[in-house]
Amino acid sequence: MRVKDLAADRSAAGLPDLALIVLAEDAAAVAANEQLNRVVARQYLVRVLRAVQRLDGEHRADPALTRVRELLDAMDVDAALRWALRPEVTGWVWRAEARSVDPARLLRVLADCLAYDPGAAPAVVRLGSPDGPAPVVTGAGLAGGSLLLDWVAEGDEWPVRLDAARAGAFAARLQAAADLLAAEWPEGLALAGRDIRAFAALGNHRGLKPLNFSVHGLRGLVLTSERPAYMLAQTLVHEGTHQRFSGVLDCVALVRNPKATHHSPFVGAERPLGHILHGILSFINDAYAAWRHQAVERDPVELDRLERYRQQKVEQLRTAEKNLLEVAEPTPAGERLLAGCRAAISRLSGG
């Protein structure tokens, strides 16, 4: 890939209407998310190129920088954009842009990132993405994504390192969820499949209660425990939405007062506006997946549980939207996103 080829590519020229990426119910929403994905990928590719350029000044002969240049030279623009949104690449970008970063350490981390090989994963989940299946990160050495799991472990939850058999069983549970979602809400899977690029396992110490999260700087990596397929289907769209919204936040300001806070009914505590928006968007999709499953569920106990869950989330969504609008100063892009949220909440409410 030559830089002038990237500069000439106009396919990532602008963001789509953000109202369309809130809840996928038709082909227009799927197309809008494809455009958003390309815009976000282009931004990360530019950030990679800038970080490499900064390091080139004094470390041009470093093997890791040489390898990055060789990789990008061998790619066309489409391949380079796909590569730029891999979680190990976005994770490195965030570290490269940190203040007071040690260049020698940054180059060592870059070499570790380049050693990760998603193609060597012993198990994958097929989400219908044109980019191919999502690997299960096992943490078995650098090639197995140990660096990714080390980065994740800097937070509150420790990911599980898996052998090949355990990775296969974990992938099978996720595949059952993806297949269920494909049958019940194909547009939802289309968005999740574009936004999720890899999975890692969390311990199942909460039983049926959800245990799943994403990390803003590790784009596309979703961590989750194992639950029944229809619950994991909710997880797929919930975490896919977090990934999608993180991309939006990387590209455009949604409010003019991002440091403002308000009460979030999702966690029962004061949170910044961006966190509240994350909750609104992810639970819109989570609750909608549960609603779609109600149409095919035959067990009266589960039907009752699903209905109670939907009603609970609708009430939380209404409260979160009200709280957000009490303090938020939306930009034009934020207005469009909020318009999509209002329409989606009305849809979930039966309006």
XYZ file of C-alpha atoms in Angstrom:
351
model
C 0.000 0.000 0.000
C 1.317 3.418 -0.930
C 0.308 6.472 1.069
C -0.907 8.163 -2.107
C -3.267 5.206 -2.666
C -4.755 5.788 0.777
C -5.041 9.513 0.112
C -6.824 8.827 -3.199
C -9.331 6.427 -1.626
C -12.556 8.360 -1.055
C -14.633 5.460 0.285
C -14.053 6.629 3.867
C -14.780 10.272 3.117
C -17.465 10.792 5.731
C -19.499 9.297 8.542
C -22.947 7.877 7.794
C -26.131 9.182 9.372
C -25.548 8.094 12.972
C -29.264 7.578 13.545
C -28.957 4.498 11.307
C -26.306 2.692 13.351
C -28.277 2.610 16.615
C -30.471 -0.409 15.843
C -30.192 -2.580 12.729
C -33.556 -3.399 11.222
C -32.840 -3.093 7.496
C -30.165 -3.021 4.803
C -29.648 0.729 5.223
C -28.435 0.203 8.797
C -26.052 -2.553 7.699
C -24.664 -0.312 4.931
C -24.277 2.611 7.355
C -22.248 0.457 9.722
C -20.025 -0.689 6.848
C -19.289 2.962 6.098
C -18.645 3.749 9.763
C -16.283 0.793 10.021
C -14.277 2.054 7.058
C -14.029 5.582 8.452
C -12.800 4.264 11.817
C -10.325 1.911 10.136
C -8.890 4.727 8.052
C -8.374 6.821 11.147
C -6.474 4.009 12.891
C -4.366 3.334 9.827
C -3.348 6.992 9.710
C -2.522 6.847 13.427
C -0.330 3.780 12.836
C 1.511 5.516 9.998
C 2.093 8.602 12.126
C 3.406 6.553 15.054
C 5.773 4.648 12.762
C 6.943 7.911 11.222
C 7.731 9.367 14.654
C 9.787 6.299 15.577
C 11.525 6.173 12.213
C 13.554 9.267 13.021
C 15.939 7.487 15.411
C 14.973 3.815 15.074
C 14.440 3.239 11.362
C 16.569 0.070 11.341
C 14.568 -1.560 14.147
C 13.281 -4.972 12.956
C 9.731 -4.276 14.149
C 9.493 -1.066 12.116
C 10.969 -2.846 9.108
C 8.350 -5.569 9.474
C 5.485 -3.052 9.674
C 6.686 -1.327 6.526
C 6.953 -4.669 4.730
C 3.463 -5.685 5.820
C 1.875 -2.448 4.644
C 3.834 -2.418 1.377
C 2.390 -5.841 0.570
C -1.218 -4.814 1.276
C -3.759 -2.980 -0.821
C -5.831 -0.266 0.863
C -8.658 -2.649 1.822
C -6.294 -5.122 3.463
C -4.463 -2.324 5.292
C -7.748 -0.990 6.662
C -8.723 -4.448 7.933
C -5.309 -4.862 9.568
C -5.481 -1.435 11.231
C -8.584 -2.419 13.223
C -7.157 -5.602 14.694
C -7.134 -5.349 18.495
C -3.380 -5.741 18.879
C -2.829 -2.909 16.379
C -5.266 -0.489 18.025
C -3.831 -1.430 21.422
C -0.359 -0.511 20.220
C -1.608 2.765 18.720
C -3.023 3.878 22.071
C 0.279 3.105 23.766
C 2.256 4.833 21.022
C 0.235 8.004 21.596
C 0.656 7.993 25.382
C 2.713 10.743 26.964
C 6.297 10.030 28.019
C 6.339 6.707 26.187
C 9.707 4.919 26.110
C 10.516 4.301 22.420
C 12.565 1.184 23.172
C 9.694 -0.370 25.112
C 7.225 0.688 22.449
C 9.272 -1.089 19.799
C 9.440 -4.256 21.916
C 5.662 -4.165 22.303
C 5.297 -3.656 18.561
C 7.390 -6.763 17.936
C 5.129 -8.720 20.318
C 2.043 -7.414 18.502
C 3.438 -8.552 15.174
C 4.047 -12.015 16.629
C 0.324 -12.491 17.303
C -1.190 -14.715 14.603
C -5.016 -14.843 14.521
C -4.770 -17.451 11.776
C -3.135 -19.874 14.204
C -6.078 -19.846 16.624
C -7.285 -23.395 17.397
C -10.928 -22.265 17.276
C -12.922 -19.547 15.527
C -16.465 -18.158 15.518
C -18.131 -17.514 12.158
C -20.164 -14.323 12.358
C -20.755 -13.903 8.649
C -18.217 -11.091 8.342
C -16.572 -10.556 4.944
C -13.312 -10.276 6.886
C -13.579 -13.931 7.904
C -14.158 -15.700 11.224
C -13.287 -14.246 14.638
C -10.511 -16.195 16.389
C -10.590 -17.241 20.020
C -7.598 -15.688 21.791
C -6.065 -18.443 23.905
C -3.096 -16.605 25.403
C -0.788 -19.516 24.516
C 2.395 -17.546 23.893
C 2.826 -14.458 21.729
C 1.296 -16.149 18.676
C -1.758 -17.011 20.775
C -2.324 -13.420 21.875
C -0.744 -13.479 25.330
C -0.047 -9.749 25.011
C -3.750 -9.050 24.427
C -4.743 -10.984 27.525
C -2.034 -9.233 29.547
C -3.475 -5.882 28.499
C -6.990 -6.990 29.418
C -5.798 -8.217 32.815
C -4.788 -4.643 33.677
C -8.501 -4.078 34.384
C -10.886 -5.671 36.869
C -11.421 -9.087 35.247
C -8.849 -11.729 34.437
C -9.328 -13.539 31.123
C -8.984 -17.321 30.995
C -6.076 -18.855 29.080
C -7.350 -21.817 27.092
C -5.933 -25.002 25.640
C -7.112 -26.094 22.190
C -9.925 -28.324 23.479
C -11.276 -25.681 25.825
C -11.039 -23.040 23.102
C -13.048 -25.278 20.794
C -15.789 -25.756 23.380
C -15.909 -22.010 24.066
C -16.133 -21.249 20.340
C -18.938 -23.787 19.929
C -21.067 -21.985 22.530
C -20.513 -18.673 20.780
C -21.207 -20.227 17.390
C -24.559 -21.510 18.627
C -25.392 -17.950 19.696
C -24.339 -16.520 16.337
C -26.407 -19.109 14.478
C -29.416 -18.292 16.648
C -28.984 -14.601 15.980
C -28.680 -15.268 12.244
C -32.084 -16.937 12.330
C -33.837 -14.445 14.641
C -32.206 -11.121 13.774
C -29.845 -11.333 10.764
C -29.271 -7.577 10.585
C -28.151 -7.617 14.222
C -25.608 -10.317 13.440
C -24.437 -8.370 10.372
C -23.514 -5.409 12.585
C -21.988 -7.543 15.331
C -20.019 -9.519 12.754
C -18.518 -6.336 11.368
C -17.663 -4.914 14.797
C -16.310 -8.031 16.564
C -12.946 -9.394 15.460
C -11.876 -11.723 18.254
C -13.112 -13.357 21.460
C -11.527 -14.212 24.784
C -13.020 -16.187 27.658
C -13.919 -15.014 31.147
C -14.566 -17.312 34.084
C -18.190 -18.355 34.524
C -18.328 -17.404 38.191
C -21.566 -15.430 37.780
C -23.593 -18.334 36.417
C -26.393 -17.045 34.192
C -25.725 -13.416 35.047
C -23.968 -11.536 32.233
C -20.205 -11.219 32.481
C -18.895 -9.559 29.357
C -17.026 -6.423 28.390
C -14.930 -4.657 25.784
C -11.865 -2.416 26.110
C -11.935 0.828 24.148
C -8.292 0.593 23.095
C -8.511 -3.046 21.936
C -10.909 -2.600 19.058
C -12.895 -5.681 18.112
C -11.927 -7.878 21.093
C -14.914 -9.110 23.122
C -14.553 -10.926 26.434
C -17.386 -13.031 27.779
C -18.298 -15.921 30.026
C -20.382 -18.816 28.721
C -24.165 -18.801 28.991
C -27.083 -20.340 27.061
C -27.152 -19.504 23.344
C -29.974 -16.949 23.433
C -28.236 -15.068 26.252
C -24.941 -15.099 24.366
C -26.825 -13.787 21.328
C -27.688 -10.761 23.469
C -24.011 -10.517 24.434
C -22.942 -10.474 20.777
C -25.069 -7.456 19.903
C -24.447 -5.768 23.270
C -20.654 -5.911 22.938
C -20.729 -5.338 19.193
C -22.556 -2.082 19.939
C -19.918 -1.052 22.478
C -17.284 -1.640 19.796
C -19.284 0.344 17.227
C -19.880 3.267 19.572
C -16.214 3.365 20.569
C -15.493 3.880 16.880
C -17.975 6.749 16.740
C -16.304 8.391 19.745
C -12.918 8.075 18.042
C -14.218 10.022 15.042
C -16.572 12.757 16.181
C -17.670 14.726 19.243
C -21.260 13.964 20.227
C -21.638 16.476 23.066
C -19.957 19.802 23.735
C -19.627 19.043 27.449
C -18.151 15.513 27.561
C -16.915 15.899 31.147
C -20.457 16.400 32.461
C -21.947 13.557 34.498
C -25.353 12.259 35.527
C -26.833 9.198 37.191
C -26.706 6.019 35.108
C -29.570 3.614 35.859
C -27.559 0.781 34.303
C -24.907 0.814 37.041
C -26.720 2.814 39.730
C -23.998 5.453 39.952
C -22.856 8.786 38.535
C -21.173 8.398 35.142
C -19.808 10.665 32.365
C -22.146 11.277 29.443
C -20.134 9.017 27.151
C -20.589 6.102 29.547
C -24.336 6.738 29.712
C -24.534 6.780 25.919
C -22.575 3.521 25.798
C -25.196 2.008 28.110
C -28.139 3.355 26.134
C -26.890 2.024 22.816
C -25.746 -1.377 24.066
C -28.904 -2.084 26.056
C -31.125 -0.994 23.163
C -29.566 -3.795 21.135
C -29.427 -6.228 24.046
C -33.123 -5.771 24.822
C -34.090 -5.917 21.162
C -32.322 -9.284 20.754
C -34.268 -10.569 23.765
C -37.486 -9.250 22.207
C -36.794 -11.032 18.926
C -36.190 -14.265 20.838
C -39.566 -13.932 22.532
C -41.195 -14.556 19.150
C -39.816 -18.107 18.998
C -39.474 -19.070 22.681
C -42.047 -21.653 23.798
C -41.139 -22.158 27.455
C -43.572 -20.023 29.516
C -40.999 -19.543 32.274
C -38.451 -18.186 29.811
C -41.080 -16.068 28.076
C -41.917 -14.461 31.403
C -38.250 -13.866 32.150
C -37.658 -12.302 28.729
C -40.661 -10.001 29.063
C -39.620 -8.853 32.529
C -36.098 -8.249 31.247
C -37.355 -6.167 28.294
C -39.618 -4.072 30.506
C -36.801 -3.483 32.995
C -34.413 -2.352 30.258
C -37.021 -0.112 28.635
C -37.531 1.691 31.934
C -33.791 2.062 32.414
C -33.419 3.322 28.855
C -36.129 5.939 29.347
C -34.494 7.121 32.567
C -31.025 7.192 31.014
C -32.260 9.187 28.024
C -34.036 11.684 30.304
C -30.977 12.083 32.520
C -28.683 12.504 29.537
C -30.829 15.199 27.961
C -30.987 17.132 31.237
C -27.298 17.988 31.002
C -25.998 17.093 27.524
C -25.214 19.742 24.915
C -25.382 17.651 21.720
C -23.439 18.460 18.579
C -25.194 17.933 15.212
C -23.767 14.391 15.089
C -24.985 13.817 18.637
C -28.467 15.018 17.684
C -28.661 12.398 14.935
C -27.469 9.650 17.265
C -30.010 10.668 19.895
C -32.748 10.716 17.273
C -31.899 7.106 16.500
C -31.947 6.266 20.203
C -35.372 7.850 20.699
C -36.804 5.902 17.761
C -35.298 2.646 19.021
C -36.578 3.116 22.580
C -40.032 3.871 21.192
C -39.820 0.690 19.116
C -38.885 -1.367 22.179
C -41.713 0.230 24.126
C -44.187 -0.939 21.532
C -44.676 2.572 20.184
